[in-house]
């Protein structure tokens, strides 16, 4: 099979040779619209990122106590459903000015691209948007009320996240033009170190602070009381699912077949490995740190995965993995903030580091592709962090004041599984035991 001209937006010509047989030497020529390739490409990417939500669910289910496993699983999948509706009717339009209130004949060619490309583009970007409540879920788990949390999910995915998303990925409000005029380049965030992860992690900080620590987490003398995870294999499974899906998250952020780059794949791989090895050493072989360290590396490389040198990606991952371990211990032990899965350092800290690091390791001086400046990356990152911190405290603070966001002490002691869902993770076994 020979491609007779480069992939383009219009068409691809394929010449299929049938070998040396004289009956087939003329070949057969086909003309294909590349929009179909792009739709298929992005659908596969969306499916991979959708699978990452199973990773979020099992990572959380393995980290929480047994009495809260069902609640963790239900909240993650329910948040995805709520996010879909919120982003479909409001969020996508806020970010990109596109809505789907039109006949199918028009939906199939929104933006002048055939085959319904913008509809699958929505699906792909939705999976990013839905990562926001999935990230927050890990911080607030084991003591949050179900429906107040659902209210927060709708607000964040419909309004807060797409507000910043549109600024960065659609140039809304002239923000990117302003950065370029003042700092020599626009803010570069290829796959969402800041747009998705720092945003989710910093939003989670407000939620966790508004909720307060789990009962028994900190003693009256201020000492940290260990609350052990329920299932290390589940935790590990969640991390592995996330790691695999992340290659759809990063590589397919190109948006089309023509823009896909092997550089993004190898950079994601090396950052992941750097993160897990650094966390292995810094975390003294702790399995929770190791499996989350891999994720910290992947979070950090999202922004510059298409422009940094692979060795730079490895360094970015190492810093992210070690930083996660130190950040987790600082927040839990020094600040006494009960962030159960460590989402603030994992997504907020590593995401912010990734945004800034793209401005360092993406420079041509360090073997990168260029097109970025340190100041543009710093200002763009700080803007996202500031919006998320403010929104997290405001949204969860208002919900706390109006309807309350925390389970009663009795329900928390019983566990969210029985208190909210009336069933445990192992109901048949529990019946036998009783």
Coordinates of C-alpha atoms in Angstrom, one line a residue:
X1 CA 0.0 0.0 0.0
X2 CA 1.5 3.3 -1.1
X3 CA 0.4 6.8 -0.1
X4 CA 0.8 8.9 -3.2
X5 CA 0.5 12.3 -1.4
X6 CA 0.7 13.6 2.2
X7 CA -2.3 13.4 4.4
X8 CA -4.4 16.6 4.1
X9 CA -7.7 17.9 5.1
X10 CA -9.3 17.2 1.7
X11 CA -8.4 13.7 0.7
X12 CA -6.0 10.8 0.8
X13 CA -5.1 8.8 -2.3
X14 CA -4.1 5.1 -1.8
X15 CA -2.6 3.0 -4.6
X16 CA -2.9 -0.7 -3.9
X17 CA -0.4 -2.8 -5.9
X18 CA -1.4 -6.4 -6.6
X19 CA 2.2 -7.6 -7.2
X20 CA 4.0 -8.6 -10.4
X21 CA 1.0 -10.3 -12.1
X22 CA 0.4 -8.4 -15.4
X23 CA -3.3 -8.5 -14.8
X24 CA -3.0 -6.4 -11.7
X25 CA 0.0 -4.1 -12.5
X26 CA -2.3 -1.1 -13.2
X27 CA -3.3 -1.0 -9.5
X28 CA -6.6 0.3 -8.0
X29 CA -6.9 3.9 -6.8
X30 CA -9.2 4.9 -3.9
X31 CA -10.0 8.4 -2.7
X32 CA -10.9 8.8 0.9
X33 CA -12.0 11.9 2.9
X34 CA -9.6 12.4 5.8
X35 CA -12.4 13.7 8.0
X36 CA -13.5 10.0 8.4
X37 CA -10.0 9.1 9.6
X38 CA -10.0 12.0 12.1
X39 CA -13.4 11.0 13.5
X40 CA -12.2 7.4 14.0
X41 CA -8.9 8.6 15.5
X42 CA -10.7 10.9 18.0
X43 CA -13.3 8.4 18.8
X44 CA -10.6 5.9 19.9
X45 CA -8.9 8.7 21.9
X46 CA -12.2 9.5 23.6
X47 CA -12.8 5.8 24.4
X48 CA -9.3 5.6 26.0
X49 CA -9.9 8.6 28.1
X50 CA -13.3 7.3 29.0
X51 CA -11.6 4.2 30.3
X52 CA -9.4 6.4 32.5
X53 CA -12.5 7.1 34.6
X54 CA -12.5 3.4 35.5
X55 CA -9.0 4.1 36.7
X56 CA -10.1 7.0 38.8
X57 CA -12.8 4.8 40.3
X58 CA -10.6 1.8 41.2
X59 CA -7.8 4.0 42.5
X60 CA -10.3 5.6 44.9
X61 CA -12.0 2.4 45.7
X62 CA -8.7 0.8 46.6
X63 CA -7.6 3.7 48.7
X64 CA -10.7 4.3 50.9
X65 CA -11.8 2.0 53.7
X66 CA -14.0 -1.0 52.7
X67 CA -17.2 0.7 54.0
X68 CA -16.8 3.5 51.3
X69 CA -15.9 1.5 48.2
X70 CA -19.4 1.4 46.7
X71 CA -19.8 5.1 47.2
X72 CA -16.5 5.8 45.4
X73 CA -17.5 3.7 42.4
X74 CA -21.0 5.2 42.2
X75 CA -19.8 8.8 42.5
X76 CA -17.2 8.5 39.8
X77 CA -19.6 7.1 37.2
X78 CA -22.5 9.4 38.3
X79 CA -20.2 12.4 38.0
X80 CA -19.4 11.4 34.5
X81 CA -23.1 11.3 33.6
X82 CA -23.8 14.7 35.2
X83 CA -20.7 16.1 33.5
X84 CA -21.9 14.9 30.1
X85 CA -25.2 16.7 30.4
X86 CA -23.7 19.8 31.9
X87 CA -21.0 20.0 29.2
X88 CA -23.4 19.2 26.3
X89 CA -25.9 21.8 27.1
X90 CA -23.7 24.6 28.6
X91 CA -20.0 23.9 29.0
X92 CA -19.0 23.2 25.4
X93 CA -20.7 26.4 24.3
X94 CA -19.0 28.4 27.0
X95 CA -15.6 27.2 25.9
X96 CA -16.0 27.0 22.1
X97 CA -19.2 28.8 21.2
X98 CA -20.7 25.6 19.7
X99 CA -24.0 24.1 20.6
X100 CA -26.0 21.2 19.2
X101 CA -29.4 22.8 18.9
X102 CA -29.7 22.1 15.2
X103 CA -31.0 19.4 12.8
X104 CA -28.7 16.4 12.2
X105 CA -28.0 17.5 8.7
X106 CA -26.3 20.6 10.1
X107 CA -24.7 18.8 13.1
X108 CA -22.8 16.6 10.6
X109 CA -21.0 19.5 9.2
X110 CA -20.5 22.0 12.1
X111 CA -17.5 24.2 11.4
X112 CA -17.4 23.1 7.8
X113 CA -15.9 19.7 8.7
X114 CA -17.9 16.6 7.5
X115 CA -18.6 13.3 9.2
X116 CA -19.8 14.9 12.4
X117 CA -16.2 15.7 13.5
X118 CA -17.3 18.4 16.0
X119 CA -19.6 15.9 17.7
X120 CA -16.8 13.4 18.4
X121 CA -14.6 16.4 19.3
X122 CA -17.2 17.2 22.0
X123 CA -17.0 13.6 23.2
X124 CA -13.2 13.7 23.5
X125 CA -13.2 17.1 25.3
X126 CA -16.0 15.9 27.5
X127 CA -13.8 13.2 28.9
X128 CA -11.3 15.9 29.9
X129 CA -14.0 18.0 31.5
X130 CA -15.4 15.0 33.4
X131 CA -11.9 14.4 34.9
X132 CA -12.4 17.6 37.0
X133 CA -15.0 16.0 39.4
X134 CA -13.2 12.6 39.2
X135 CA -10.0 14.3 40.5
X136 CA -11.9 16.2 43.2
X137 CA -13.7 13.0 44.2
X138 CA -10.4 11.5 45.5
X139 CA -9.8 14.3 47.9
X140 CA -13.3 14.6 49.4
X141 CA -14.2 10.9 49.6
X142 CA -15.4 9.1 52.7
X143 CA -17.4 12.0 54.2
X144 CA -19.1 14.0 51.4
X145 CA -22.9 14.0 50.8
X146 CA -24.0 12.6 47.5
X147 CA -26.4 15.2 46.0
X148 CA -24.6 18.4 47.2
X149 CA -21.5 17.0 45.6
X150 CA -23.5 16.4 42.4
X151 CA -24.6 20.0 42.4
X152 CA -21.0 21.1 42.6
X153 CA -20.1 18.8 39.7
X154 CA -22.7 20.4 37.5
X155 CA -21.6 24.0 38.3
X156 CA -17.9 23.2 37.8
X157 CA -18.3 21.4 34.5
X158 CA -20.9 23.7 33.1
X159 CA -19.2 27.0 34.0
X160 CA -15.9 27.1 35.9
X161 CA -13.8 24.6 33.9
X162 CA -14.9 25.7 30.4
X163 CA -14.3 29.3 31.3
X164 CA -10.6 28.7 31.7
X165 CA -10.6 26.0 29.0
X166 CA -11.9 28.5 26.5
X167 CA -9.3 31.1 27.5
X168 CA -6.5 28.6 26.7
X169 CA -7.7 26.3 24.0
X170 CA -10.0 28.7 22.1
X171 CA -8.4 32.1 22.7
X172 CA -11.4 33.5 24.5
X173 CA -11.3 37.0 25.9
X174 CA -8.1 37.7 24.0
X175 CA -6.1 36.1 26.8
X176 CA -3.7 34.2 24.6
X177 CA -3.2 37.2 22.4
X178 CA -2.4 39.3 25.5
X179 CA 0.2 36.8 26.7
X180 CA 1.8 36.6 23.3
X181 CA 2.0 40.4 23.0
X182 CA 3.5 40.8 26.5
X183 CA 5.6 37.7 27.0
X184 CA 6.5 36.6 23.4
X185 CA 4.3 33.5 23.2
X186 CA 0.9 32.2 24.0
X187 CA 0.4 29.8 26.9
X188 CA 1.2 26.2 25.7
X189 CA -0.7 23.4 27.3
X190 CA -0.9 20.6 24.7
X191 CA -2.9 18.1 26.8
X192 CA -4.0 19.8 29.9
X193 CA -1.4 19.8 32.7
X194 CA -2.9 23.1 33.9
X195 CA -6.3 23.2 32.0
X196 CA -7.4 19.9 33.4
X197 CA -5.1 18.7 36.2
X198 CA -4.0 21.8 38.0
X199 CA -7.5 23.1 37.7
X200 CA -9.0 19.9 39.2
X201 CA -6.4 19.7 42.0
X202 CA -6.7 23.3 43.0
X203 CA -10.5 23.1 42.9
X204 CA -10.2 20.1 45.2
X205 CA -8.3 22.1 47.8
X206 CA -11.3 24.4 48.5
X207 CA -13.6 21.3 48.7
X208 CA -11.4 19.5 51.1
X209 CA -10.9 22.5 53.4
X210 CA -14.7 23.2 53.4
X211 CA -15.4 19.6 54.3
X212 CA -12.8 19.2 57.1
X213 CA -10.9 16.1 58.0
X214 CA -12.4 12.6 58.4
X215 CA -13.3 11.6 61.9
X216 CA -10.3 10.1 63.6
X217 CA -7.7 11.3 61.0
X218 CA -6.1 13.7 63.5
X219 CA -6.0 13.2 67.2
X220 CA -6.7 15.9 69.8
X221 CA -3.0 16.3 70.3
X222 CA -2.7 17.0 66.5
X223 CA -1.0 13.7 65.7
X224 CA -1.8 12.1 62.4
X225 CA -3.8 8.8 62.9
X226 CA -3.2 6.2 60.1
X227 CA -6.3 5.3 58.1
X228 CA -5.3 2.4 55.9
X229 CA -6.4 1.7 52.4
X230 CA -8.8 -1.2 51.8
X231 CA -7.3 -2.8 48.7
X232 CA -3.8 -2.3 47.3
X233 CA -4.6 -4.4 44.2
X234 CA -7.6 -2.2 43.4
X235 CA -5.3 0.9 43.9
X236 CA -2.7 -0.6 41.6
X237 CA -5.3 -1.6 39.0
X238 CA -6.7 2.0 39.0
X239 CA -3.2 3.3 38.4
X240 CA -2.5 0.9 35.5
X241 CA -5.8 1.7 33.8
X242 CA -5.0 5.5 34.1
X243 CA -1.5 5.0 32.7
X244 CA -2.7 3.1 29.6
X245 CA -5.5 5.5 28.9
X246 CA -3.2 8.4 29.3
X247 CA -1.7 7.7 25.9
X248 CA -5.1 8.5 24.4
X249 CA -5.3 11.6 26.7
X250 CA -1.9 12.9 25.4
X251 CA -1.2 11.5 22.0
X252 CA -4.7 12.0 20.6
X253 CA -4.9 15.6 21.9
X254 CA -3.4 16.3 18.4
X255 CA -7.1 16.2 17.3
X256 CA -6.5 14.7 13.9
X257 CA -4.4 12.0 12.2
X258 CA -2.2 14.6 10.4
X259 CA -1.1 16.2 13.7
X260 CA -0.2 13.0 15.7
X261 CA 3.3 12.8 16.9
X262 CA 5.5 9.9 18.2
X263 CA 7.3 12.5 20.3
X264 CA 4.2 12.8 22.5
X265 CA 4.1 9.1 23.1
X266 CA 7.8 8.7 24.1
X267 CA 7.7 11.8 26.3
X268 CA 4.6 10.5 28.1
X269 CA 6.3 7.1 28.6
X270 CA 9.5 8.6 30.0
X271 CA 7.7 11.0 32.3
X272 CA 5.6 8.2 33.6
X273 CA 8.7 6.1 34.4
X274 CA 10.5 9.0 35.9
X275 CA 7.6 9.7 38.2
X276 CA 7.2 6.2 39.4
X277 CA 11.0 5.6 40.0
X278 CA 11.4 8.9 41.9
X279 CA 8.3 8.1 44.0
X280 CA 9.7 4.7 44.7
X281 CA 12.9 6.2 46.2
X282 CA 11.3 9.2 47.9
X283 CA 8.4 7.1 49.2
X284 CA 10.6 4.3 50.5
X285 CA 8.9 1.6 48.4
X286 CA 5.4 2.5 49.5
X287 CA 3.0 1.0 46.9
X288 CA 0.6 4.0 47.1
X289 CA 3.4 6.4 46.3
X290 CA 4.8 4.3 43.5
X291 CA 1.5 3.9 41.7
X292 CA 0.6 7.6 42.1
X293 CA 4.1 8.7 41.2
X294 CA 3.6 7.3 37.7
X295 CA 0.5 9.4 37.5
X296 CA 2.3 12.5 38.7
X297 CA 4.8 12.1 35.9
X298 CA 2.0 11.8 33.4
X299 CA 0.2 14.8 34.8
X300 CA 3.3 17.0 34.5
X301 CA 4.2 16.0 30.9
X302 CA 0.8 16.8 29.5
X303 CA 1.6 20.5 28.8
X304 CA 4.9 20.1 27.0
X305 CA 4.6 16.6 25.7
X306 CA 4.7 17.8 22.1
X307 CA 7.7 20.1 22.4
X308 CA 10.2 18.9 25.1
X309 CA 13.1 16.5 24.4
X310 CA 12.6 13.0 25.8
X311 CA 15.4 13.5 28.3
X312 CA 13.6 16.6 29.5
X313 CA 10.4 14.6 29.8
X314 CA 12.2 12.1 32.1
X315 CA 13.5 15.0 34.3
X316 CA 10.0 16.5 34.4
X317 CA 8.6 13.2 35.5
X318 CA 11.3 12.7 38.2
X319 CA 10.6 16.1 39.7
X320 CA 6.8 15.4 39.6
X321 CA 7.1 12.0 41.3
X322 CA 9.4 13.2 44.1
X323 CA 7.3 16.4 44.5
X324 CA 4.2 14.4 44.9
X325 CA 5.6 12.4 47.8
X326 CA 6.9 15.5 49.5
X327 CA 3.7 17.4 48.8
X328 CA 1.5 14.7 50.1
X329 CA 3.4 14.4 53.4
X330 CA 3.5 18.2 53.8
X331 CA -0.3 18.7 53.2
X332 CA -1.3 15.7 55.4
X333 CA 1.2 16.0 58.2
X334 CA 2.1 19.7 58.4
X335 CA -1.0 21.5 57.2
X336 CA -3.4 18.8 58.5
X337 CA -5.5 18.9 55.4
X338 CA -7.2 15.5 54.9
X339 CA -6.8 15.1 51.1
X340 CA -7.5 11.4 51.0
X341 CA -5.9 10.4 47.7
X342 CA -3.5 13.4 47.6
X343 CA -5.1 15.0 44.6
X344 CA -3.9 18.5 45.5
X345 CA -0.2 17.6 45.1
X346 CA -0.8 14.9 42.5
X347 CA -2.9 17.0 40.1
X348 CA -2.6 20.5 41.4
X349 CA 1.1 20.5 42.2
X350 CA 2.3 18.3 39.4
X351 CA 0.0 20.0 36.9
X352 CA 1.3 23.5 37.8
X353 CA 4.9 22.2 37.6
X354 CA 4.2 20.7 34.2
X355 CA 2.8 24.1 32.9
X356 CA 5.9 25.9 34.1
X357 CA 8.3 23.1 33.0
X358 CA 7.1 23.4 29.4
X359 CA 8.5 26.9 29.3
X360 CA 11.9 25.6 30.5
X361 CA 12.4 22.2 28.8
X362 CA 10.5 23.3 25.7
X363 CA 13.1 25.9 24.9
X364 CA 15.5 25.2 22.1
X365 CA 18.4 25.8 24.5
X366 CA 17.5 22.5 26.2
X367 CA 16.8 20.6 23.0
X368 CA 13.1 21.5 22.9
X369 CA 11.0 22.6 19.9
X370 CA 10.7 26.2 21.0
X371 CA 7.7 28.4 20.6
X372 CA 7.3 28.9 24.3
X373 CA 8.6 31.4 26.9
X374 CA 9.0 30.9 30.6
X375 CA 7.0 34.0 31.6
X376 CA 4.1 33.1 29.4
X377 CA 4.0 29.6 31.0
X378 CA 4.3 31.0 34.5
X379 CA 1.6 33.6 34.1
X380 CA -0.7 31.2 32.3
X381 CA -0.2 28.6 35.0
X382 CA -0.8 31.1 37.9
X383 CA -3.9 32.3 36.2
X384 CA -5.4 28.8 36.1
X385 CA -4.4 28.1 39.7
X386 CA -5.9 31.4 40.9
X387 CA -9.2 30.7 39.1
X388 CA -9.4 27.2 40.5
X389 CA -8.5 28.1 44.1
X390 CA -11.1 30.9 44.1
X391 CA -13.8 28.9 42.5
X392 CA -13.2 25.9 44.7
X393 CA -13.7 27.8 47.9
X394 CA -16.7 29.8 46.5
X395 CA -18.6 26.9 45.0
X396 CA -18.2 24.4 47.9
X397 CA -18.5 27.2 50.5
X398 CA -21.8 28.3 49.1
X399 CA -23.1 24.7 48.9
X400 CA -21.9 24.1 52.4
X401 CA -23.8 27.1 53.7
X402 CA -27.0 26.5 51.8
X403 CA -27.5 22.8 52.0
X404 CA -24.5 21.3 53.7
X405 CA -21.9 19.0 52.1
X406 CA -20.8 16.6 54.9
X407 CA -22.3 13.4 56.0
X408 CA -23.6 13.3 59.6
X409 CA -21.2 11.8 62.1
X410 CA -23.4 8.7 62.4
X411 CA -23.4 8.2 58.6
X412 CA -19.7 8.7 58.4
X413 CA -19.1 6.1 61.1
X414 CA -21.4 3.7 59.4
X415 CA -19.8 4.3 56.0
X416 CA -21.1 6.0 52.9
X417 CA -22.0 2.6 51.3
X418 CA -24.7 1.8 53.7
X419 CA -25.6 5.3 54.6
X420 CA -26.2 6.4 51.0
X421 CA -26.6 3.3 48.9
X422 CA -27.9 0.7 51.4
X423 CA -25.5 -1.9 50.2
X424 CA -21.9 -2.8 50.9
X425 CA -19.1 -3.9 48.6
X426 CA -19.5 -7.5 49.6
X427 CA -23.2 -7.9 50.5
X428 CA -23.4 -11.7 50.3
X429 CA -20.4 -12.1 52.5
X430 CA -21.7 -9.6 54.9
X431 CA -25.0 -11.5 55.2
X432 CA -23.1 -14.7 56.0
X433 CA -21.1 -13.0 58.6
X434 CA -24.2 -11.7 60.3

